[in-house]
CSV table of C-alpha atoms and ligand atoms in Angstrom, one decimal:
chain,number,residue,atom,x,y,z
P,261,THR,CA,136.1,84.2,128.3
P,262,LYS,CA,135.1,86.2,131.9
P,263,THR,CA,134.8,89.8,132.6
P,264,VAL,CA,136.7,91.2,135.5
P,265,THR,CA,134.7,94.3,136.8
P,266,ASP,CA,135.7,97.3,139.2
P,267,VAL,CA,139.4,97.1,138.1
P,268,ILE,CA,141.7,99.9,138.9
P,269,CYS,CA,143.6,101.5,135.9
P,270,PRO,CA,147.5,101.9,137.2
P,271,PHE,CA,148.6,104.9,134.6
P,272,CYS,CA,147.5,108.1,135.9
P,273,GLY,CA,146.6,109.6,139.2
P,274,THR,CA,142.8,109.6,138.6
P,275,LEU,CA,143.2,105.9,139.3
P,276,CYS,CA,139.9,105.1,137.6
P,277,ASP,CA,138.3,102.1,139.4
P,278,ASP,CA,135.5,101.3,137.1
P,279,LEU,CA,137.2,99.3,134.3
P,280,GLU,CA,136.3,96.0,132.8
P,281,VAL,CA,138.6,93.6,131.6
P,282,VAL,CA,137.9,90.6,129.7
P,283,VAL,CA,140.4,87.5,129.9
P,284,SER,CA,140.7,84.1,128.9
P,285,ASP,CA,138.8,81.4,131.1
P,286,ASP,CA,142.4,80.2,132.4
P,287,GLY,CA,143.2,84.0,133.5
P,288,LYS,CA,146.6,83.8,131.2
P,289,GLU,CA,145.2,86.1,128.4
P,290,LEU,CA,143.9,89.5,128.5
P,291,LEU,CA,141.6,90.2,125.4
P,292,GLU,CA,139.9,93.5,125.8
P,293,VAL,CA,139.6,96.5,128.1
P,294,TYR,CA,136.5,98.7,128.6
P,295,ASN,CA,135.7,102.1,130.1
P,296,ALA,CA,139.5,103.1,130.1
P,297,CYS,CA,140.9,106.0,128.2
P,298,ALA,CA,143.1,105.3,125.2
P,299,ILE,CA,146.6,105.7,127.3
P,300,GLY,CA,144.9,103.5,130.3
P,301,ALA,CA,143.8,100.9,127.8
P,302,GLU,CA,147.1,100.6,126.2
P,303,LYS,CA,149.0,99.9,129.7
P,304,PHE,CA,146.6,96.8,130.3
P,305,LEU,CA,147.2,95.8,126.3
P,306,HIS,CA,150.7,96.1,126.3
P,307,SER,CA,151.2,93.2,129.0
P,308,GLN,CA,150.3,91.0,126.1
P,309,ALA,CA,152.9,92.2,123.8
P,310,LYS,CA,154.4,89.6,121.8
P,311,ASP,CA,157.9,91.1,122.2
P,312,ARG,CA,157.8,91.7,125.8
P,313,LEU,CA,161.0,91.0,127.6
P,314,THR,CA,160.5,88.5,130.6
P,315,ARG,CA,163.9,87.8,131.9
P,316,PRO,CA,166.7,90.2,133.3
P,317,ARG,CA,169.4,91.1,130.7
P,318,MET,CA,173.0,92.8,131.5
P,319,ARG,CA,174.7,95.2,129.2
P,320,GLN,CA,178.0,93.6,127.7
P,321,GLU,CA,181.5,95.4,127.1
P,322,ASP,CA,180.3,96.1,123.2
P,323,GLY,CA,177.1,97.4,124.4
P,324,SER,CA,175.0,94.4,123.3
P,325,TRP,CA,172.6,92.7,125.8
P,326,LYS,CA,173.1,89.3,127.5
P,327,GLU,CA,170.0,87.5,129.1
P,328,ILE,CA,170.5,86.7,132.8
P,329,SER,CA,168.7,85.1,135.3
P,330,TYR,CA,166.8,86.9,138.3
P,331,GLU,CA,169.2,85.3,140.8
P,332,GLU,CA,172.2,86.9,138.6
P,333,ALA,CA,170.1,90.4,138.7
P,334,ILE,CA,169.5,90.0,142.6
P,335,GLU,CA,173.1,89.4,143.0
P,336,TYR,CA,174.3,92.2,141.0
P,337,THR,CA,171.6,94.7,142.3
P,338,ALA,CA,172.6,93.8,146.2
P,339,GLN,CA,176.2,94.2,145.5
P,340,MET,CA,176.0,97.4,143.6
P,341,LEU,CA,173.8,98.9,146.4
P,342,ALA,CA,175.9,97.5,149.5
P,343,ASP,CA,179.3,98.5,148.0
P,344,ALA,CA,178.1,102.0,146.9
P,345,THR,CA,179.0,105.0,149.3
P,346,LYS,CA,175.7,106.9,148.5
P,347,PRO,CA,173.6,105.1,146.0
P,348,LEU,CA,170.5,106.9,144.8
P,349,MET,CA,167.2,104.8,144.6
P,350,TYR,CA,165.0,106.8,142.4
P,351,GLY,CA,161.4,106.4,140.8
P,352,TRP,CA,159.0,104.4,142.9
P,353,SER,CA,155.8,106.3,141.2
P,354,SER,CA,154.5,103.4,139.4
P,355,THR,CA,154.5,100.6,141.8
P,356,ASN,CA,152.2,99.8,144.8
P,357,CYS,CA,153.1,100.9,148.4
P,358,GLU,CA,154.1,97.1,149.6
P,359,ALA,CA,157.2,97.7,146.9
P,360,GLN,CA,157.7,101.2,148.2
P,361,SER,CA,157.9,99.9,151.5
P,362,VAL,CA,160.5,96.9,150.9
P,363,GLY,CA,162.5,99.7,148.9
P,364,SER,CA,162.7,102.1,151.8
P,365,GLU,CA,164.1,99.0,154.1
P,366,ILE,CA,166.8,98.4,151.4
P,367,GLY,CA,167.4,102.1,151.3
P,368,GLU,CA,168.0,102.3,155.1
P,369,TYR,CA,170.6,99.4,155.2
P,370,VAL,CA,172.7,100.8,152.1
P,371,GLY,CA,172.6,104.4,153.2
P,372,ALA,CA,170.7,105.6,149.8
P,373,VAL,CA,169.2,108.7,149.0
P,374,MET,CA,165.4,107.9,148.1
P,375,ASP,CA,163.9,110.2,145.7
P,376,ASN,CA,160.7,110.0,143.7
P,377,THR,CA,159.2,111.5,140.7
P,378,ALA,CA,158.0,114.6,142.5
P,379,THR,CA,161.4,115.6,142.4
P,380,VAL,CA,160.7,117.2,138.9
P,381,CYS,CA,157.1,117.5,139.1
P,382,HIS,CA,155.1,118.2,142.4
P,383,GLY,CA,157.9,118.5,144.7
P,384,THR,CA,157.5,122.1,144.9
P,385,SER,CA,153.8,121.5,145.9
P,386,LEU,CA,154.9,119.4,148.6
P,387,ILE,CA,157.3,122.4,149.9
P,388,ALA,CA,154.6,124.6,149.7
P,389,VAL,CA,152.3,122.5,151.7
P,390,GLN,CA,154.9,122.2,154.4
P,391,ASP,CA,155.1,126.1,154.5
P,392,ILE,CA,151.5,126.7,154.8
P,393,GLY,CA,149.5,123.7,154.9
P,394,ILE,CA,147.0,122.6,152.3
P,395,PRO,CA,143.1,123.2,152.3
P,396,SER,CA,142.0,120.0,150.2
P,397,CYS,CA,139.6,117.5,149.8
P,398,THR,CA,138.7,114.2,147.8
P,399,LEU,CA,137.5,113.8,144.2
P,400,GLY,CA,134.2,112.3,145.6
P,401,GLU,CA,133.7,115.9,147.3
P,402,VAL,CA,134.5,117.4,144.0
P,403,LYS,CA,132.0,115.4,141.8
P,404,ASN,CA,129.2,115.9,144.2
P,405,ARG,CA,129.9,119.5,145.4
P,406,ALA,CA,132.1,121.8,143.3
P,407,ASP,CA,130.4,124.1,140.7
P,408,ARG,CA,133.5,126.4,140.2
P,409,ILE,CA,136.5,124.7,138.7
P,410,VAL,CA,139.8,125.8,137.8
P,411,PHE,CA,142.5,123.9,136.2
P,412,TRP,CA,145.8,126.1,136.4
P,413,GLY,CA,148.7,125.0,134.3
P,414,CYS,CA,147.5,121.3,133.7
P,415,ASN,CA,145.8,119.8,130.7
P,416,PRO,CA,143.6,117.1,132.0
P,417,ALA,CA,142.0,116.5,128.4
P,418,HIS,CA,145.6,114.9,127.4
P,419,ALA,CA,147.3,113.9,130.9
P,420,HIS,CA,144.3,112.7,132.9
P,421,PRO,CA,141.7,111.9,130.1
P,422,ARG,CA,139.0,110.7,132.3
P,423,HIS,CA,139.4,113.2,135.2
P,424,MET,CA,136.8,115.7,133.7
P,425,SER,CA,134.4,113.1,132.8
P,426,ARG,CA,134.4,111.2,136.0
P,427,TYR,CA,135.1,113.8,138.9
P,428,SER,CA,135.5,117.3,137.9
P,429,ILE,CA,133.4,118.7,135.1
P,430,PHE,CA,130.9,116.5,133.6
P,431,PRO,CA,129.4,114.2,136.0
P,432,ARG,CA,126.2,114.6,138.2
P,433,GLY,CA,126.7,114.3,141.8
P,434,PHE,CA,124.6,114.8,144.9
P,435,PHE,CA,124.5,118.7,144.8
P,436,THR,CA,125.7,118.9,140.9
P,437,GLY,CA,122.6,117.2,139.4
P,438,LYS,CA,123.0,119.3,136.2
P,439,GLY,CA,126.7,118.1,135.4
P,440,HIS,CA,128.5,120.6,133.3
P,441,THR,CA,125.7,123.2,132.8
P,442,GLY,CA,125.8,123.7,136.6
P,443,ARG,CA,129.4,124.3,136.8
P,444,LYS,CA,131.8,127.2,135.9
P,445,MET,CA,135.2,126.1,134.1
P,446,VAL,CA,138.0,128.3,134.4
P,447,VAL,CA,141.5,127.3,132.7
P,448,VAL,CA,144.9,129.2,133.3
P,449,ASP,CA,147.6,128.5,130.6
P,450,PRO,CA,149.8,130.4,128.2
P,451,ARG,CA,148.8,127.8,125.6
P,452,VAL,CA,145.3,127.2,124.0
P,453,THR,CA,144.9,123.5,125.2
P,454,ASP,CA,142.1,121.2,124.5
P,455,THR,CA,141.3,121.7,128.3
P,456,ALA,CA,141.2,125.3,127.5
P,457,ARG,CA,139.0,125.1,124.4
P,458,ILE,CA,136.3,123.9,126.7
P,459,ALA,CA,136.5,126.1,129.5
P,460,ASP,CA,134.1,128.9,130.4
P,461,VAL,CA,137.0,131.3,130.7
P,462,HIS,CA,140.6,130.7,129.6
P,463,LEU,CA,143.1,133.4,131.2
P,464,GLN,CA,145.9,133.0,128.7
P,465,ILE,CA,148.6,134.0,131.0
P,466,GLU,CA,151.9,135.2,130.1
P,467,GLN,CA,154.3,132.4,130.5
P,468,GLY,CA,155.7,132.4,134.0
P,469,ARG,CA,153.7,134.9,135.6
P,470,ASP,CA,151.5,132.6,137.6
P,471,TYR,CA,152.5,134.5,141.0
P,472,GLU,CA,151.4,137.7,140.0
P,473,LEU,CA,148.1,136.6,138.9
P,474,LEU,CA,147.5,134.7,141.9
P,475,ASP,CA,148.2,137.6,143.8
P,476,ALA,CA,146.1,139.6,141.6
P,477,LEU,CA,143.2,137.5,142.4
P,478,ARG,CA,143.6,138.1,146.1
P,479,VAL,CA,143.6,141.6,145.7
P,480,ALA,CA,140.6,141.3,143.4
P,481,PHE,CA,138.5,139.4,146.0
P,482,LYS,CA,138.8,142.1,148.2
P,483,GLY,CA,137.6,144.7,145.7
P,484,GLU,CA,141.1,146.7,146.1
P,485,GLN,CA,142.5,148.4,142.8
P,486,LEU,CA,144.6,146.4,140.2
P,487,PRO,CA,146.8,147.7,137.5
P,488,ASP,CA,145.2,147.7,134.2
P,489,VAL,CA,146.9,144.4,133.1
P,490,VAL,CA,148.5,141.7,135.3
P,491,ALA,CA,150.4,139.0,133.6
P,492,GLY,CA,148.8,139.8,130.2
P,493,ILE,CA,145.3,139.5,131.5
P,494,ALA,CA,143.3,142.9,131.5
P,495,LYS,CA,141.9,143.9,135.1
P,496,GLU,CA,138.2,143.5,134.2
P,497,LYS,CA,138.6,139.7,133.2
P,498,ILE,CA,140.4,139.3,136.8
P,499,TYR,CA,137.7,141.0,138.5
P,500,GLU,CA,135.0,139.0,136.7
P,501,VAL,CA,137.0,135.6,137.4
P,502,ALA,CA,137.5,136.7,141.1
P,503,GLU,CA,133.6,137.4,141.2
P,504,THR,CA,132.8,134.0,139.7
P,505,LEU,CA,135.1,131.8,142.2
P,506,LYS,CA,133.5,133.7,145.1
P,507,SER,CA,130.0,133.3,144.0
P,508,GLY,CA,130.0,129.7,143.8
P,509,ARG,CA,129.0,127.1,146.6
P,510,PHE,CA,132.2,125.3,146.2
P,511,THR,CA,135.4,126.3,144.3
P,512,ILE,CA,138.4,123.6,143.2
P,513,ILE,CA,141.5,124.6,142.2
P,514,PHE,CA,143.4,121.7,140.1
P,515,PHE,CA,147.0,122.6,139.4
P,516,GLY,CA,149.8,121.2,137.4
P,517,MET,CA,153.4,121.3,136.2
P,518,GLY,CA,152.6,124.6,134.2
P,519,VAL,CA,152.7,126.3,137.6
P,520,THR,CA,154.9,123.9,139.7
P,521,GLN,CA,157.9,123.9,137.6
P,522,SER,CA,157.7,127.5,136.1
P,523,LEU,CA,159.1,130.7,137.4
P,524,GLY,CA,158.6,130.9,141.2
P,525,LYS,CA,157.9,127.1,141.8
P,526,ASN,CA,156.9,126.4,145.2
P,527,HIS,CA,156.2,130.4,146.0
P,528,ASN,CA,153.6,130.0,143.0
P,529,ILE,CA,151.9,127.1,145.1
P,530,ASP,CA,152.1,129.4,148.3
P,531,ALA,CA,150.2,132.0,146.5
P,532,ALA,CA,147.7,129.4,145.2
P,533,ILE,CA,147.0,128.0,148.6
P,534,ALA,CA,146.5,131.5,150.0
P,535,VAL,CA,144.0,132.3,147.3
P,536,THR,CA,142.1,129.2,148.1
P,537,ARG,CA,142.5,130.0,152.0
P,538,ASP,CA,141.1,133.6,151.0
P,539,LEU,CA,138.2,132.1,149.0
P,540,ASN,CA,136.9,130.5,152.1
P,541,GLU,CA,136.1,133.7,153.7
P,542,TYR,CA,133.2,133.7,151.0
P,543,THR,CA,132.2,130.3,150.0
P,544,LYS,CA,133.9,126.8,150.4
P,545,ALA,CA,137.1,126.3,148.4
P,546,ALA,CA,139.8,123.5,148.1
P,547,ILE,CA,143.0,122.8,146.0
P,548,MET,CA,144.7,119.5,144.7
P,549,PRO,CA,147.8,118.8,142.8
P,550,MET,CA,147.2,116.7,139.6
P,551,ARG,CA,149.6,113.9,140.7
P,552,GLY,CA,150.8,112.2,137.3
P,553,HIS,CA,152.0,108.6,137.9
P,554,TYR,CA,149.3,106.3,139.3
P,555,ASN,CA,151.3,106.0,142.9
P,556,VAL,CA,153.6,108.8,143.1
P,557,THR,CA,151.2,110.1,146.0
P,558,GLY,CA,151.5,106.7,147.4
P,559,SER,CA,155.2,106.9,147.6
P,560,GLY,CA,155.3,110.3,149.4
P,561,GLN,CA,152.8,108.7,151.9
P,562,VAL,CA,155.2,105.7,152.4
P,563,TRP,CA,157.9,107.7,153.0
P,564,GLY,CA,156.0,110.0,155.2
P,565,TRP,CA,155.1,107.3,157.5
P,566,GLN,CA,158.7,105.9,157.6
P,567,PHE,CA,160.9,109.1,157.4
P,568,GLY,CA,158.8,112.0,158.0
P,569,PHE,CA,159.3,113.4,154.3
P,570,PRO,CA,157.5,112.7,151.1
P,571,PHE,CA,160.7,112.9,148.6
P,572,ALA,CA,164.6,113.5,148.6
P,573,VAL,CA,165.2,111.6,151.6
P,574,ASP,CA,168.7,111.1,152.4
P,575,LEU,CA,169.8,108.2,154.6
P,576,SER,CA,173.5,108.1,153.8
P,577,ARG,CA,174.2,109.3,157.3
P,578,GLY,CA,172.1,107.0,159.1
P,579,PHE,CA,169.2,109.3,159.7
P,580,ALA,CA,166.7,110.7,157.2
P,581,ARG,CA,167.5,114.2,156.0
P,582,TYR,CA,165.6,116.3,153.5
P,583,ASN,CA,166.6,119.3,151.7
P,584,PRO,CA,165.4,119.7,148.4
P,585,GLY,CA,168.0,121.4,146.0
P,586,GLU,CA,170.7,119.5,148.0
P,587,THR,CA,169.2,115.8,148.3
P,588,THR,CA,167.1,116.0,144.8
P,589,SER,CA,168.2,113.5,142.3
P,590,ASN,CA,169.1,115.9,139.5
P,591,ASP,CA,171.2,118.0,142.0
P,592,LEU,CA,172.8,115.0,143.3
P,593,LEU,CA,173.6,113.5,139.9
P,594,ARG,CA,174.8,116.8,138.3
P,595,ARG,CA,177.5,117.2,141.1
P,596,GLY,CA,178.6,113.6,141.0
P,597,GLU,CA,177.4,112.6,144.5
P,598,VAL,CA,176.1,109.4,144.1
P,599,ASP,CA,178.1,106.4,143.0
P,600,ALA,CA,175.1,103.8,141.9
P,601,ILE,CA,171.8,104.6,140.8
P,602,PHE,CA,168.8,101.9,141.0
P,603,VAL,CA,165.7,102.9,139.2
P,604,LEU,CA,162.3,101.4,139.8
P,605,GLY,CA,158.7,102.5,138.6
P,606,SER,CA,159.7,105.5,136.3
P,607,ASP,CA,161.7,106.8,133.5
P,608,PRO,CA,164.2,109.6,134.0
P,609,GLY,CA,166.2,108.4,131.1
P,610,ALA,CA,163.0,110.2,129.2
P,611,HIS,CA,162.5,113.1,131.6
P,612,PHE,CA,165.9,114.2,133.5
P,613,PRO,CA,168.2,116.7,131.5
P,614,PHE,CA,170.5,115.2,129.4
P,615,SER,CA,173.7,116.0,131.7
P,616,SER,CA,171.9,113.5,134.5
P,617,VAL,CA,171.2,111.0,132.1
P,618,LYS,CA,174.7,110.9,131.2
P,619,LYS,CA,175.7,110.5,134.7
P,620,ILE,CA,173.3,107.3,134.8
P,621,TYR,CA,175.0,106.0,131.8
P,622,ASP,CA,178.4,106.3,133.6
P,623,LEU,CA,177.5,104.7,136.9
P,624,PRO,CA,176.7,101.0,137.8
P,625,SER,CA,173.1,101.0,137.5
P,626,VAL,CA,169.9,98.7,137.6
P,627,ALA,CA,166.4,99.5,135.9
P,628,VAL,CA,163.3,97.8,137.3
P,629,GLU,CA,160.9,98.0,134.8
P,630,PRO,CA,158.1,95.9,132.8
P,631,HIS,CA,158.8,98.0,129.6
P,632,GLU,CA,161.8,99.0,127.3
P,633,THR,CA,162.4,102.7,128.1
P,634,PRO,CA,165.0,105.3,127.5
P,635,THR,CA,165.9,104.6,131.1
P,636,THR,CA,166.5,101.0,130.5
P,637,GLU,CA,168.6,101.7,127.4
P,638,VAL,CA,171.2,103.7,129.8
P,639,CYS,CA,171.2,101.1,132.5
P,640,LYS,CA,173.8,98.2,133.0
P,641,VAL,CA,171.1,95.8,134.1
P,642,HIS,CA,167.4,95.8,133.2
P,643,VAL,CA,165.1,93.9,135.3
P,644,PRO,CA,161.4,93.2,133.6
P,645,VAL,CA,159.0,92.6,136.2
P,646,ALA,CA,155.1,91.9,136.3
P,647,PHE,CA,152.7,95.1,135.7
P,648,VAL,CA,151.4,96.1,139.0
P,649,GLY,CA,147.5,96.6,138.9
P,650,VAL,CA,147.4,94.0,135.9
P,651,GLU,CA,149.4,90.9,137.0
P,652,VAL,CA,149.7,91.7,140.6
P,653,GLY,CA,147.4,93.9,143.0
P,654,GLY,CA,148.7,96.2,145.9
P,655,CYS,CA,147.8,99.5,147.5
P,656,ALA,CA,148.0,102.7,145.3
P,657,TYR,CA,147.0,106.5,146.5
P,658,ARG,CA,144.8,108.3,144.2
P,659,MET,CA,146.0,112.2,143.7
P,660,ASP,CA,143.6,112.9,146.4
P,661,ASN,CA,145.2,110.7,149.0
P,662,VAL,CA,142.8,108.1,148.8
P,663,PRO,CA,144.3,104.6,149.1
P,664,ILE,CA,142.7,102.2,146.4
P,665,GLU,CA,143.3,98.4,146.3
P,666,THR,CA,144.6,97.4,142.8
P,667,ARG,CA,143.6,94.3,141.3
P,668,LYS,CA,145.3,91.6,139.7
P,669,VAL,CA,143.3,90.5,136.5
P,670,VAL,CA,145.9,88.2,134.3
P,671,GLU,CA,148.7,85.9,135.1
P,672,PRO,CA,152.1,87.2,134.3
P,673,PRO,CA,154.5,85.3,132.0
P,674,GLU,CA,155.6,82.1,133.6
P,675,GLY,CA,158.6,82.6,136.1
P,676,MET,CA,158.4,86.3,136.1
P,677,MET,CA,158.8,88.3,139.5
P,678,THR,CA,157.0,91.0,140.8
P,679,ASP,CA,158.5,94.4,142.0
P,680,GLU,CA,158.0,93.4,145.5
P,681,GLU,CA,159.3,90.0,145.3
P,682,PHE,CA,162.4,91.1,143.4
P,683,LEU,CA,163.1,93.9,146.2
P,684,ARG,CA,162.4,91.3,149.1
P,685,HIS,CA,165.3,89.1,147.5
P,686,VAL,CA,167.6,92.0,147.2
P,687,LEU,CA,166.7,93.1,150.7
P,688,ALA,CA,167.7,89.5,152.0
P,689,ARG,CA,170.9,89.6,150.1
P,690,VAL,CA,171.8,93.1,151.4
P,691,LYS,CA,171.4,92.0,154.9
P,692,GLU,CA,173.7,89.0,154.4
P,693,ILE,CA,176.5,91.1,152.8
P,694,LYS,CA,176.0,93.7,155.6
P,695,GLY,CA,176.0,90.9,158.3
P,696,VAL,CA,172.8,92.2,159.9
Y,135,SF4,FE1,143.6,105.1,133.5
Y,135,SF4,FE2,144.2,108.0,133.9
Y,135,SF4,FE3,143.0,107.2,131.7
Y,135,SF4,FE4,141.7,106.8,134.2
Y,135,SF4,S1,142.4,108.7,133.2
Y,135,SF4,S2,141.7,105.3,132.6
Y,135,SF4,S3,143.4,106.5,135.4
Y,135,SF4,S4,145.1,106.6,132.2
């Protein structure tokens, strides 16, 4: 056997880069994974599953599946996209930037709406950043400098299991040699999560009252009067937390879907960014979204370079339009405005509302996905592909917008295509059909 070191984990936005993977001498079998958390290790090990699908399949009239060749899958996908008036090309968060770039090119030729998982996650954060900018930093700065850590509406103990040990709470950095004993940890969450349990202060906010509490903190920074209770939190506690944040050398606010997708949405993030900006009057402060999929950040980057917008990009008129609420996937599906759907690197079948999933089921549809998921079960064609970051490398962006080159550690099953290869074939065929 041989051990591959410095392997990148292609699961969550923490993009841990210190994994060690033991593979057989011929590089065809993956045997052990070290340093990853349970969900990260499982992703690597799942590539070795005996019942893994290795060839595309098409749903038959009676609902059963029939194996088809990659060529047939490419033909179906190219025809479906070229024939559609307004196809939706959704996902793009669990793949590399190379595949995202080829996908965008296809989207331009077929006049698609390109959307990624930010649409149901941190899209609101992106809107807020467009509104008022963002004072942010890298996770390296957090590790080396931050002594006040806030987790607002997120639960890294479960969703980003090594975030606290590698970057935020426990590690000893250059100016943070005492590790967690030199840091103060504040969690804002209506639930008593496992993250909240280890915090120095848990503000058990009333559900949906984030905007009020953020504004109250801004008032407290200035020492102005607050009502006795805001968002279920006593004013004394709010003054205390405001003082804690002001008195540190470096405050970082991490935030998640508890605040991006609750009442107020992008306005909550406007307020959170304003809190960060205010804090910079007293100390150094930064704010960062806890991005979920390992390369959702990258798809925003790729589309940012190519179209100027990070998600919900409508190319159907021959130029890029962006209007969240109109050009976002669930709005389009619910209003019946798209006539085909292509999904790659995400699972809307598991995460979209039932009404949208039903629309996917009714439309011509293709899912490009290594696993069998709720999405593959409602699509007409399922194209299994090699695992990015395990069986093929490529660029991914960590949650702090740092690009990291993922590594290939094991060979994919014989004859399997990667996302990028499949998309390149589809692109070539779309160009033929369109005569360009
Ligand atoms: Fe992978 Fe995220 Fe776990 Fe790190 S924390 S090993 S990136 S799943």
